[in-house]
Structure formats: C-alpha cells, structure tokens
N, CA, C and O atoms as a GROMACS GRO file, in nm:
protein
  564
    1MET      N    1  16.524   5.671   7.148
    1MET     CA    2  16.486   5.606   7.045
    1MET      C    3  16.264   5.612   7.108
    1MET      O    4  16.162   5.655   7.054
    2LYS      N    5  16.289   5.558   7.208
    2LYS     CA    6  16.127   5.648   7.242
    2LYS      C    7  16.047   5.797   7.219
    2LYS      O    8  15.937   5.844   7.189
    3LYS      N    9  16.145   5.823   7.244
    3LYS     CA   10  16.120   5.981   7.268
    3LYS      C   11  16.122   6.052   7.108
    3LYS      O   12  16.095   6.169   7.081
    4ILE      N   13  16.149   5.981   7.048
    4ILE     CA   14  16.085   6.024   6.896
    4ILE      C   15  16.057   5.944   6.815
    4ILE      O   16  16.101   5.956   6.701
    5LEU      N   17  15.990   5.857   6.843
    5LEU     CA   18  15.820   5.784   6.844
    5LEU      C   19  15.750   5.831   6.909
    5LEU      O   20  15.633   5.807   6.881
    6ILE      N   21  15.768   5.901   7.000
    6ILE     CA   22  15.651   5.970   7.084
    6ILE      C   23  15.671   6.150   7.022
    6ILE      O   24  15.585   6.237   7.008
    7ALA      N   25  15.796   6.153   7.001
    7ALA     CA   26  15.753   6.329   6.917
    7ALA      C   27  15.683   6.338   6.791
    7ALA      O   28  15.616   6.427   6.738
    8VAL      N   29  15.720   6.210   6.755
    8VAL     CA   30  15.699   6.160   6.571
    8VAL      C   31  15.500   6.176   6.607
    8VAL      O   32  15.420   6.258   6.562
    9ALA      N   33  15.480   6.073   6.693
    9ALA     CA   34  15.356   6.061   6.719
    9ALA      C   35  15.258   6.195   6.752
    9ALA      O   36  15.151   6.231   6.703
   10VAL      N   37  15.334   6.245   6.844
   10VAL     CA   38  15.214   6.403   6.866
   10VAL      C   39  15.208   6.462   6.779
   10VAL      O   40  15.102   6.509   6.738
   11SER      N   41  15.364   6.482   6.703
   11SER     CA   42  15.373   6.606   6.596
   11SER      C   43  15.255   6.550   6.480
   11SER      O   44  15.197   6.630   6.407
   12SER      N   45  15.225   6.375   6.474
   12SER     CA   46  15.135   6.308   6.386
   12SER      C   47  14.972   6.364   6.436
   12SER      O   48  14.864   6.392   6.384
   13LEU      N   49  15.009   6.359   6.511
   13LEU     CA   50  14.809   6.424   6.539
   13LEU      C   51  14.835   6.518   6.568
   13LEU      O   52  14.732   6.560   6.517
   14LEU      N   53  14.884   6.613   6.612
   14LEU     CA   54  14.858   6.769   6.604
   14LEU      C   55  14.838   6.816   6.458
   14LEU      O   56  14.769   6.911   6.422
   15GLY      N   57  14.913   6.730   6.378
   15GLY     CA   58  14.891   6.779   6.243
   15GLY      C   59  14.771   6.729   6.225
   15GLY      O   60  14.695   6.798   6.156
   16ALA      N   61  14.734   6.636   6.263
   16ALA     CA   62  14.622   6.566   6.207
   16ALA      C   63  14.457   6.645   6.287
   16ALA      O   64  14.339   6.632   6.258
   17ALA      N   65  14.515   6.710   6.374
   17ALA     CA   66  14.398   6.766   6.382
   17ALA      C   67  14.394   6.899   6.354
   17ALA      O   68  14.283   6.952   6.345
   18ILE      N   69  14.534   6.994   6.332
   18ILE     CA   70  14.535   7.126   6.271
   18ILE      C   71  14.407   7.116   6.122
   18ILE      O   72  14.310   7.184   6.091
   19PHE      N   73  14.484   6.975   6.053
   19PHE     CA   74  14.473   6.961   5.919
   19PHE      C   75  14.281   6.934   5.966
   19PHE      O   76  14.186   7.009   5.944
   20SER      N   77  14.284   6.803   6.030
   20SER     CA   78  14.105   6.844   6.066
   20SER      C   79  14.041   6.954   6.056
   20SER      O   80  13.956   6.991   5.975
   21GLY      N   81  14.105   7.023   6.178
   21GLY     CA   82  14.011   7.149   6.226
   21GLY      C   83  13.998   7.276   6.154
   21GLY      O   84  13.935   7.378   6.181
   22CYS      N   85  14.121   7.225   5.996
   22CYS     CA   86  14.054   7.399   5.974
   22CYS      C   87  13.953   7.381   5.847
   22CYS      O   88  13.907   7.276   5.802
   23GLN      N   89  13.930   7.535   5.796
   23GLN     CA   90  13.760   7.466   5.703
   23GLN      C   91  13.855   7.568   5.577
   23GLN      O   92  13.960   7.632   5.588
   24SER      N   93  13.750   7.540   5.448
   24SER     CA   94  13.855   7.642   5.392
   24SER      C   95  13.726   7.776   5.368
   24SER      O   96  13.604   7.781   5.382
   25SER      N   97  13.831   7.871   5.325
   25SER     CA   98  13.756   7.953   5.306
   25SER      C   99  13.633   8.035   5.284
   25SER      O  100  13.580   8.135   5.333
   26ALA      N  101  13.600   7.902   5.135
   26ALA     CA  102  13.470   7.914   5.095
   26ALA      C  103  13.378   7.823   5.222
   26ALA      O  104  13.258   7.844   5.233
   27GLU      N  105  13.432   7.744   5.292
   27GLU     CA  106  13.344   7.678   5.443
   27GLU      C  107  13.324   7.795   5.539
   27GLU      O  108  13.228   7.818   5.612
   28LYS      N  109  13.418   7.851   5.524
   28LYS     CA  110  13.395   7.995   5.616
   28LYS      C  111  13.262   8.050   5.565
   28LYS      O  112  13.152   8.003   5.597
   29VAL      N  113  13.275   8.128   5.505
   29VAL     CA  114  13.236   8.246   5.407
   29VAL      C  115  13.027   8.155   5.398
   29VAL      O  116  12.929   8.229   5.391
   30LYS      N  117  13.015   8.021   5.402
   30LYS     CA  118  12.904   7.966   5.371
   30LYS      C  119  12.843   7.969   5.483
   30LYS      O  120  12.729   8.016   5.483
   31ASP      N  121  12.916   7.907   5.646
   31ASP     CA  122  12.894   7.869   5.740
   31ASP      C  123  12.870   8.053   5.775
   31ASP      O  124  12.816   8.066   5.885
   32ALA      N  125  12.896   8.185   5.708
   32ALA     CA  126  12.842   8.317   5.788
   32ALA      C  127  12.737   8.330   5.776
   32ALA      O  128  12.647   8.333   5.860
   33GLU      N  129  12.735   8.346   5.579
   33GLU     CA  130  12.597   8.332   5.489
   33GLU      C  131  12.487   8.295   5.561
   33GLU      O  132  12.392   8.370   5.584
   34ASP      N  133  12.504   8.084   5.627
   34ASP     CA  134  12.397   8.080   5.704
   34ASP      C  135  12.370   8.086   5.869
   34ASP      O  136  12.303   7.998   5.923
   35ASN      N  137  12.435   8.209   5.951
   35ASN     CA  138  12.417   8.214   6.063
   35ASN      C  139  12.350   8.359   6.014
   35ASN      O  140  12.244   8.386   6.070
   36VAL      N  141  12.419   8.495   5.876
   36VAL     CA  142  12.351   8.589   5.877
   36VAL      C  143  12.200   8.527   5.824
   36VAL      O  144  12.110   8.594   5.875
   37MET      N  145  12.159   8.438   5.752
   37MET     CA  146  12.001   8.404   5.726
   37MET      C  147  11.978   8.466   5.802
   37MET      O  148  11.954   8.586   5.818
   38ILE      N  149  11.990   8.302   5.906
   38ILE     CA  150  11.895   8.253   6.091
   38ILE      C  151  11.905   8.354   6.119
   38ILE      O  152  11.797   8.405   6.090
   39ALA      N  153  11.978   8.440   6.168
   39ALA     CA  154  11.956   8.582   6.188
   39ALA      C  155  11.873   8.648   6.165
   39ALA      O  156  11.800   8.683   6.258
   40ASN      N  157  11.850   8.686   6.051
   40ASN     CA  158  11.748   8.745   5.973
   40ASN      C  159  11.583   8.678   5.976
   40ASN      O  160  11.483   8.740   5.942
   41GLN      N  161  11.588   8.567   6.015
   41GLN     CA  162  11.503   8.491   5.990
   41GLN      C  163  11.467   8.493   6.130
   41GLN      O  164  11.345   8.511   6.137
   42GLU      N  165  11.535   8.479   6.275
   42GLU     CA  166  11.460   8.518   6.393
   42GLU      C  167  11.383   8.716   6.422
   42GLU      O  168  11.292   8.762   6.492
   43LEU      N  169  11.488   8.782   6.317
   43LEU     CA  170  11.496   8.903   6.346
   43LEU      C  171  11.289   8.918   6.307
   43LEU      O  172  11.192   8.956   6.373
   44ASN      N  173  11.307   8.865   6.174
   44ASN     CA  174  11.160   8.906   6.105
   44ASN      C  175  11.024   8.848   6.193
   44ASN      O  176  10.914   8.894   6.224
   45ARG      N  177  11.103   8.712   6.213
   45ARG     CA  178  11.000   8.632   6.360
   45ARG      C  179  10.961   8.765   6.448
   45ARG      O  180  10.858   8.832   6.455
   46ALA      N  181  11.115   8.775   6.525
   46ALA     CA  182  11.048   8.876   6.636
   46ALA      C  183  10.953   8.970   6.606
   46ALA      O  184  10.849   8.992   6.667
   47LEU      N  185  11.024   9.064   6.443
   47LEU     CA  186  10.891   9.176   6.425
   47LEU      C  187  10.784   9.107   6.415
   47LEU      O  188  10.693   9.140   6.491
   48ALA      N  189  10.767   9.019   6.342
   48ALA     CA  190  10.633   8.995   6.295
   48ALA      C  191  10.532   8.937   6.447
   48ALA      O  192  10.418   8.982   6.460
   49ASP      N  193  10.586   8.841   6.546
   49ASP     CA  194  10.543   8.850   6.671
   49ASP      C  195  10.496   9.013   6.729
   49ASP      O  196  10.380   9.034   6.764
   50SER      N  197  10.568   9.085   6.731
   50SER     CA  198  10.596   9.269   6.786
   50SER      C  199  10.446   9.310   6.678
   50SER      O  200  10.366   9.386   6.732
   51ILE      N  201  10.430   9.288   6.610
   51ILE     CA  202  10.362   9.341   6.543
   51ILE      C  203  10.226   9.280   6.572
   51ILE      O  204  10.137   9.361   6.596
   52TYR      N  205  10.185   9.121   6.575
   52TYR     CA  206  10.106   9.089   6.581
   52TYR      C  207  10.093   9.098   6.723
   52TYR      O  208   9.972   9.092   6.746
   53LYS      N  209  10.157   9.109   6.829
   53LYS     CA  210  10.086   9.139   6.968
   53LYS      C  211  10.034   9.316   7.010
   53LYS      O  212   9.954   9.376   7.081
   54PHE      N  213  10.143   9.339   6.908
   54PHE     CA  214  10.056   9.501   6.909
   54PHE      C  215   9.947   9.588   6.848
   54PHE      O  216   9.913   9.704   6.873
   55ARG      N  217   9.886   9.467   6.733
   55ARG     CA  218   9.776   9.468   6.677
   55ARG      C  219   9.688   9.420   6.828
   55ARG      O  220   9.623   9.503   6.891
   56LYS      N  221   9.701   9.265   6.873
   56LYS     CA  222   9.600   9.236   6.982
   56LYS      C  223   9.548   9.343   7.065
   56LYS      O  224   9.427   9.362   7.076
   57ASP      N  225   9.679   9.448   7.155
   57ASP     CA  226   9.615   9.525   7.213
   57ASP      C  227   9.553   9.625   7.169
   57ASP      O  228   9.459   9.678   7.228
   58ALA      N  229   9.601   9.662   7.056
   58ALA     CA  230   9.587   9.789   6.991
   58ALA      C  231   9.382   9.765   7.006
   58ALA      O  232   9.306   9.831   7.076
   59ASP      N  233   9.357   9.675   6.933
   59ASP     CA  234   9.229   9.605   6.875
   59ASP      C  235   9.153   9.613   7.045
   59ASP      O  236   9.066   9.697   7.065
   60GLU      N  237   9.200   9.512   7.165
   60GLU     CA  238   9.164   9.550   7.267
   60GLU      C  239   9.096   9.690   7.322
   60GLU      O  240   8.981   9.690   7.366
   61LYS      N  241   9.169   9.798   7.318
   61LYS     CA  242   9.185   9.887   7.343
   61LYS      C  243   9.070   9.960   7.233
   61LYS      O  244   8.976  10.036   7.254
   62ILE      N  245   9.114   9.914   7.137
   62ILE     CA  246   8.985   9.999   7.061
   62ILE      C  247   8.813   9.956   7.076
   62ILE      O  248   8.718  10.030   7.054
   63LYS      N  249   8.811   9.857   7.107
   63LYS     CA  250   8.702   9.807   7.167
   63LYS      C  251   8.648   9.838   7.305
   63LYS      O  252   8.533   9.873   7.332
   64ALA      N  253   8.739   9.822   7.381
   64ALA     CA  254   8.733   9.863   7.512
   64ALA      C  255   8.660  10.038   7.503
   64ALA      O  256   8.552  10.073   7.551
   65HIS      N  257   8.777  10.140   7.413
   65HIS     CA  258   8.654  10.263   7.388
   65HIS      C  259   8.540  10.219   7.306
   65HIS      O  260   8.451  10.241   7.388
   66GLU      N  261   8.494  10.182   7.227
   66GLU     CA  262   8.389  10.143   7.163
   66GLU      C  263   8.316  10.118   7.245
   66GLU      O  264   8.202  10.149   7.209
   67GLN      N  265   8.321  10.054   7.396
   67GLN     CA  266   8.220   9.982   7.443
   67GLN      C  267   8.199  10.093   7.550
   67GLN      O  268   8.085  10.113   7.593
   68SER      N  269   8.317  10.176   7.602
   68SER     CA  270   8.256  10.280   7.646
   68SER      C  271   8.200  10.395   7.624
   68SER      O  272   8.133  10.468   7.697
   69VAL      N  273   8.234  10.404   7.518
   69VAL     CA  274   8.087  10.544   7.440
   69VAL      C  275   7.966  10.463   7.417
   69VAL      O  276   7.865  10.527   7.449
   70SER      N  277   7.948  10.380   7.387
   70SER     CA  278   7.843  10.316   7.397
   70SER      C  279   7.720  10.307   7.509
   70SER      O  280   7.597  10.307   7.499
   71ASP      N  281   7.833  10.298   7.644
   71ASP     CA  282   7.785  10.341   7.762
   71ASP      C  283   7.777  10.435   7.831
   71ASP      O  284   7.719  10.438   7.939
   72PHE      N  285   7.847  10.546   7.766
   72PHE     CA  286   7.798  10.685   7.821
   72PHE      C  287   7.676  10.697   7.756
   72PHE      O  288   7.581  10.759   7.803
   73LYS      N  289   7.676  10.627   7.626
   73LYS     CA  290   7.564  10.737   7.551
   73LYS      C  291   7.449  10.653   7.615
   73LYS      O  292   7.345  10.717   7.597
   74ALA      N  293   7.428  10.560   7.669
   74ALA     CA  294   7.307  10.544   7.745
   74ALA      C  295   7.301  10.597   7.892
   74ALA      O  296   7.189  10.606   7.943
   75ARG      N  297   7.436  10.641   7.981
   75ARG     CA  298   7.370  10.759   8.061
   75ARG      C  299   7.335  10.892   8.002
   75ARG      O  300   7.246  10.960   8.051
   76ILE      N  301   7.417  10.936   7.876
   76ILE     CA  302   7.375  11.091   7.875
   76ILE      C  303   7.230  11.033   7.818
   76ILE      O  304   7.178  11.144   7.828
   77ALA      N  305   7.144  10.968   7.778
   77ALA     CA  306   6.990  10.976   7.727
   77ALA      C  307   6.915  10.994   7.815
   77ALA      O  308   6.798  10.992   7.778
   78LYS      N  309   6.938  11.016   7.957
   78LYS     CA  310   6.874  11.128   8.020
   78LYS      C  311   6.919  11.246   8.088
   78LYS      O  312   6.867  11.301   8.186
   79GLU      N  313   7.020  11.278   8.027
   79GLU     CA  314   7.075  11.387   8.036
   79GLU      C  315   6.976  11.528   7.960
   79GLU      O  316   6.898  11.480   7.877
   80LYS      N  317   6.964  11.676   7.970
   80LYS     CA  318   6.871  11.742   7.942
   80LYS      C  319   6.937  11.804   7.812
   80LYS      O  320   7.056  11.827   7.793
   81LYS      N  321   6.819  11.829   7.717
   81LYS     CA  322   6.888  11.864   7.562
   81LYS      C  323   6.970  11.901   7.521
   81LYS      O  324   7.044  11.848   7.439
   82GLU      N  325   6.976  11.991   7.564
   82GLU     CA  326   7.138  12.129   7.617
   82GLU      C  327   7.239  12.003   7.612
   82GLU      O  328   7.306  11.973   7.512
   83ASN      N  329   7.238  11.941   7.721
   83ASN     CA  330   7.361  11.876   7.745
   83ASN      C  331   7.397  11.747   7.618
   83ASN      O  332   7.493  11.722   7.546
   84ARG      N  333   7.274  11.694   7.639
   84ARG     CA  334   7.305  11.581   7.520
   84ARG      C  335   7.345  11.584   7.366
   84ARG      O  336   7.405  11.515   7.285
   85ILE      N  337   7.282  11.695   7.374
   85ILE     CA  338   7.336  11.723   7.217
   85ILE      C  339   7.477  11.797   7.230
   85ILE      O  340   7.530  11.826   7.123
   86GLN      N  341   7.531  11.824   7.324
   86GLN     CA  342   7.678  11.861   7.346
   86GLN      C  343   7.771  11.690   7.374
   86GLN      O  344   7.857  11.656   7.293
   87TYR      N  345   7.744  11.618   7.474
   87TYR     CA  346   7.783  11.512   7.538
   87TYR      C  347   7.797  11.444   7.343
   87TYR      O  348   7.906  11.400   7.308
   88GLU      N  349   7.680  11.444   7.242
   88GLU     CA  350   7.698  11.353   7.172
   88GLU      C  351   7.793  11.378   7.050
   88GLU      O  352   7.853  11.288   6.991
   89THR      N  353   7.805  11.572   7.005
   89THR     CA  354   7.866  11.630   6.931
   89THR      C  355   7.990  11.557   7.000
   89THR      O  356   8.018  11.458   6.933
   90ARG      N  357   8.072  11.573   7.108
   90ARG     CA  358   8.224  11.544   7.154
   90ARG      C  359   8.213  11.395   7.158
   90ARG      O  360   8.318  11.333   7.172
   91LEU      N  361   8.085  11.320   7.147
   91LEU     CA  362   8.044  11.098   7.109
   91LEU      C  363   8.113  11.083   6.984
   91LEU      O  364   8.188  10.988   6.962
   92ALA      N  365   8.085  11.190   6.887
   92ALA     CA  366   8.041  11.149   6.759
   92ALA      C  367   8.222  11.166   6.696
   92ALA      O  368   8.268  11.101   6.602
   93GLU      N  369   8.292  11.263   6.774
   93GLU     CA  370   8.412  11.309   6.756
   93GLU      C  371   8.547  11.171   6.757
   93GLU      O  372   8.634  11.120   6.686
   94ILE      N  373   8.481  11.162   6.899
   94ILE     CA  374   8.538  11.045   6.957
   94ILE      C  375   8.476  10.943   6.903
   94ILE      O  376   8.565  10.930   6.819
   95GLU      N  377   8.388  10.842   6.871
   95GLU     CA  378   8.403  10.762   6.776
   95GLU      C  379   8.464  10.746   6.601
   95GLU      O  380   8.529  10.653   6.554
   96LYS      N  381   8.425  10.847   6.546
   96LYS     CA  382   8.542  10.872   6.479
   96LYS      C  383   8.698  10.884   6.467
   96LYS      O  384   8.752  10.827   6.373
   97ARG      N  385   8.782  10.964   6.568
   97ARG     CA  386   8.888  10.933   6.570
   97ARG      C  387   8.941  10.777   6.560
   97ARG      O  388   9.026  10.722   6.491
   98ASN      N  389   8.805  10.709   6.713
   98ASN     CA  390   8.873  10.566   6.727
   98ASN      C  391   8.870  10.442   6.559
   98ASN      O  392   8.942  10.350   6.520
   99SER      N  393   8.767  10.499   6.516
   99SER     CA  394   8.688  10.443   6.375
   99SER      C  395   8.856  10.454   6.305
   99SER      O  396   8.928  10.363   6.264
  100ASP      N  397   8.882  10.609   6.310
  100ASP     CA  398   8.989  10.613   6.215
  100ASP      C  399   9.119  10.517   6.238
  100ASP      O  400   9.194  10.455   6.163
  101LEU      N  401   9.111  10.529   6.343
  101LEU     CA  402   9.263  10.438   6.464
  101LEU      C  403   9.253  10.325   6.412
  101LEU      O  404   9.345  10.276   6.346
  102LYS      N  405   9.122  10.256   6.437
  102LYS     CA  406   9.143  10.088   6.368
  102LYS      C  407   9.109  10.095   6.209
  102LYS      O  408   9.129   9.992   6.144
  103LYS      N  409   9.080  10.162   6.171
  103LYS     CA  410   9.104  10.171   5.984
  103LYS      C  411   9.286  10.167   5.951
  103LYS      O  412   9.361  10.119   5.866
  104LYS      N  413   9.296  10.248   6.075
  104LYS     CA  414   9.487  10.255   5.993
  104LYS      C  415   9.561  10.157   6.038
  104LYS      O  416   9.678  10.138   6.005
  105LEU      N  417   9.465  10.055   6.155
  105LEU     CA  418   9.555   9.960   6.230
  105LEU      C  419   9.582   9.853   6.104
  105LEU      O  420   9.686   9.798   6.068
  106ASP      N  421   9.443   9.844   6.048
  106ASP     CA  422   9.428   9.762   5.979
  106ASP      C  423   9.468   9.791   5.833
  106ASP      O  424   9.513   9.700   5.765
  107ASP      N  425   9.458   9.874   5.801
  107ASP     CA  426   9.580   9.908   5.628
  107ASP      C  427   9.715   9.873   5.650
  107ASP      O  428   9.784   9.851   5.551
  108TYR      N  429   9.791   9.860   5.816
  108TYR     CA  430   9.907   9.877   5.789
  108TYR      C  431   9.978   9.704   5.742
  108TYR      O  432   9.958   9.587   5.775
  109LYS      N  433  10.086   9.798   5.628
  109LYS     CA  434  10.143   9.681   5.585
  109LYS      C  435  10.239   9.623   5.636
  109LYS      O  436  10.304   9.722   5.668
  110GLU      N  437  10.319   9.508   5.678
  110GLU     CA  438  10.459   9.531   5.728
  110GLU      C  439  10.531   9.562   5.577
  110GLU      O  440  10.506   9.533   5.460
  111VAL      N  441  10.664   9.662   5.669
  111VAL     CA  442  10.710   9.709   5.552
  111VAL      C  443  10.849   9.704   5.572
  111VAL      O  444  10.921   9.705   5.472
  112GLY      N  445  10.915   9.696   5.720
  112GLY     CA  446  11.020   9.680   5.817
  112GLY      C  447  11.052   9.745   5.927
  112GLY      O  448  10.967   9.800   5.996
  113LYS      N  449  11.170   9.744   5.954
  113LYS     CA  450  11.140   9.782   6.171
  113LYS      C  451  11.112   9.924   6.165
  113LYS      O  452  11.019   9.987   6.215
  114GLU      N  453  11.244   9.974   6.070
  114GLU     CA  454  11.202  10.136   6.113
  114GLU      C  455  11.033  10.185   6.100
  114GLU      O  456  10.993  10.276   6.173
  115HIS      N  457  10.962  10.134   6.027
  115HIS     CA  458  10.917  10.177   5.949
  115HIS      C  459  10.774  10.151   6.103
  115HIS      O  460  10.689  10.232   6.140
  116TRP      N  461  10.801  10.011   6.154
  116TRP     CA  462  10.772   9.964   6.235
  116TRP      C  463  10.726  10.046   6.332
  116TRP      O  464  10.614  10.089   6.357
  117GLU      N  465  10.837  10.059   6.386
  117GLU     CA  466  10.862  10.156   6.472
  117GLU      C  467  10.846  10.322   6.479
  117GLU      O  468  10.841  10.382   6.586
  118ASN      N  469  10.840  10.380   6.360
  118ASN     CA  470  10.736  10.508   6.348
  118ASN      C  471  10.600  10.451   6.384
  118ASN      O  472  10.533  10.481   6.483
  119PHE      N  473  10.567  10.360   6.284
  119PHE     CA  474  10.422  10.397   6.304
  119PHE      C  475  10.399  10.303   6.415
  119PHE      O  476  10.304  10.238   6.373
  120LYS      N  477  10.421  10.272   6.496
  120LYS     CA  478  10.421  10.160   6.652
  120LYS      C  479  10.385  10.324   6.756
  120LYS      O  480  10.297  10.332   6.841
  121LYS      N  481  10.466  10.421   6.722
  121LYS     CA  482  10.526  10.530   6.745
  121LYS      C  483  10.412  10.611   6.802
  121LYS      O  484  10.373  10.635   6.917
  122GLU      N  485  10.358  10.658   6.637
  122GLU     CA  486  10.264  10.740   6.621
  122GLU      C  487  10.141  10.679   6.633
  122GLU      O  488  10.046  10.753   6.659
  123PHE      N  489  10.121  10.552   6.619
  123PHE     CA  490  10.013  10.484   6.664
  123PHE      C  491   9.969  10.495   6.839
  123PHE      O  492   9.858  10.495   6.892
  124SER      N  493  10.062  10.501   6.878
  124SER     CA  494  10.089  10.464   7.041
  124SER      C  495   9.983  10.611   7.101
  124SER      O  496   9.880  10.600   7.167
  125ARG      N  497  10.056  10.757   7.048
  125ARG     CA  498  10.054  10.829   7.089
  125ARG      C  499   9.866  10.903   7.008
  125ARG      O  500   9.799  10.971   7.087
  126GLU      N  501   9.831  10.890   6.922
  126GLU     CA  502   9.716  10.944   6.892
  126GLU      C  503   9.622  10.819   6.964
  126GLU      O  504   9.500  10.836   6.962
  127MET      N  505   9.680  10.692   7.027
  127MET     CA  506   9.573  10.616   7.126
  127MET      C  507   9.581  10.628   7.262
  127MET      O  508   9.526  10.562   7.350
  128ASN      N  509   9.637  10.697   7.267
  128ASN     CA  510   9.643  10.796   7.414
  128ASN      C  511   9.618  10.900   7.433
  128ASN      O  512   9.571  10.930   7.543
  129ASP      N  513   9.643  11.018   7.316
  129ASP     CA  514   9.536  11.101   7.276
  129ASP      C  515   9.420  11.072   7.272
  129ASP      O  516   9.376  11.161   7.345
  130LEU      N  517   9.331  11.010   7.242
  130LEU     CA  518   9.193  10.940   7.218
  130LEU      C  519   9.129  10.933   7.363
  130LEU      O  520   9.030  10.994   7.404
  131SER      N  521   9.230  10.819   7.447
  131SER     CA  522   9.183  10.770   7.545
  131SER      C  523   9.200  10.952   7.625
  131SER      O  524   9.087  10.983   7.661
  132GLU      N  525   9.255  11.014   7.642
  132GLU     CA  526   9.252  11.116   7.725
  132GLU      C  527   9.161  11.250   7.670
  132GLU      O  528   9.157  11.363   7.719
  133ALA      N  529   9.099  11.202   7.563
  133ALA     CA  530   8.941  11.309   7.504
  133ALA      C  531   8.850  11.238   7.552
  133ALA      O  532   8.751  11.304   7.585
  134TYR      N  533   8.840  11.043   7.582
  134TYR     CA  534   8.708  11.003   7.639
  134TYR      C  535   8.753  11.074   7.803
  134TYR      O  536   8.679  11.171   7.822
  135LYS      N  537   8.845  11.055   7.918
  135LYS     CA  538   8.822  11.124   8.010
  135LYS      C  539   8.829  11.218   8.076
  135LYS      O  540   8.828  11.234   8.198
  136ASP      N  541   8.842  11.348   7.909
  136ASP     CA  542   8.795  11.450   7.979
  136ASP      C  543   8.631  11.498   7.930
  136ASP      O  544   8.572  11.604   7.950
  137LEU      N  545   8.591  11.385   7.865
  137LEU     CA  546   8.461  11.362   7.816
  137LEU      C  547   8.369  11.340   7.976
  137LEU      O  548   8.262  11.393   8.005
  138TYR      N  549   8.443  11.252   8.055
  138TYR     CA  550   8.371  11.243   8.185
  138TYR      C  551   8.451  11.369   8.322
  138TYR      O  552   8.424  11.389   8.441
  139VAL      N  553   8.520  11.407   8.260
  139VAL     CA  554   8.540  11.514   8.334
  139VAL      C  555   8.405  11.676   8.355
  139VAL      O  556   8.384  11.754   8.448
  140ILE      N  557   8.329  11.658   8.176
  140ILE     CA  558   8.263  11.761   8.157
  140ILE      C  559   8.134  11.727   8.312
  140ILE      O  560   8.098  11.790   8.412
  141LYS      N  561   8.108  11.611   8.257
  141LYS     CA  562   7.982  11.606   8.353
  141LYS      C  563   7.996  11.633   8.512
  141LYS      O  564   7.897  11.628   8.585
   0.00000   0.00000   0.00000
C-alpha cells in the first residue's frame, strides 16, 4: 500500500511539473519574438556605438591634420618663393581632401551595418591616403 501511495504521489508530482513546465506554442513564439527584438536592439546599439567611436576618432585625425597643415604653413613661410609656392599648392590639395573627408563624415547617415562597414572601409582608406600625402610633403622638404 505504501508503495502504491508513493508511486501515485511521485507520478502526481511528476505530472504537475510537466504540465506547469510546458508552454503553449503561442507562448514559445512570443518568447522567441521577444528574444529576436532584444537581439536586434542590442545589435543596433552596438552599431550606433561603433559609428560614434569611429566618428570621434576620425574627427580627431582630421583636426590633427588641420593642425599639422597650419604648422607646416608657418614653417614654409621662410622658404624661397619658388619652394613656398610648390608647398602651398600641395598643402591646398591636402586641405581640400581633408575638408572633403570631414564633409563626407558629417553627411553620413546611419543606414545599416553592411553600408556602414563599406563606408568605414572606404573612409579609412581615404584617411590613410591623406596621411601618406602629408608624410610625403615632409619628405620633399
């Protein structure tokens, strides 16, 4: 008799646990949708953080280029006229490229991760090219 009572009690508890642990398919779908929504929000937040950090770093590089150009202009003021004209022409090109990059960065609108990755790669390449052009200017001197 004890064995029967124990068996009935165990099976009752087991049945209650199974019944209360099961979710309906509608609840499972709702939970899955909630999880997807949360994951998308986290992805969007990570993308926004990436864009913010990249813009901040790029702005710092652009400002550093502007300062370097300003310093270089002061240095070449003492050069011979023919050398100074050559440097000023090259500096004007570098300043325009720097200005164009700044405008490109300011005008960028957040579209999506793939578009952002393409923009970031292209912008970084252009920024590196500009840095090299500025370094080449120092080599000429």
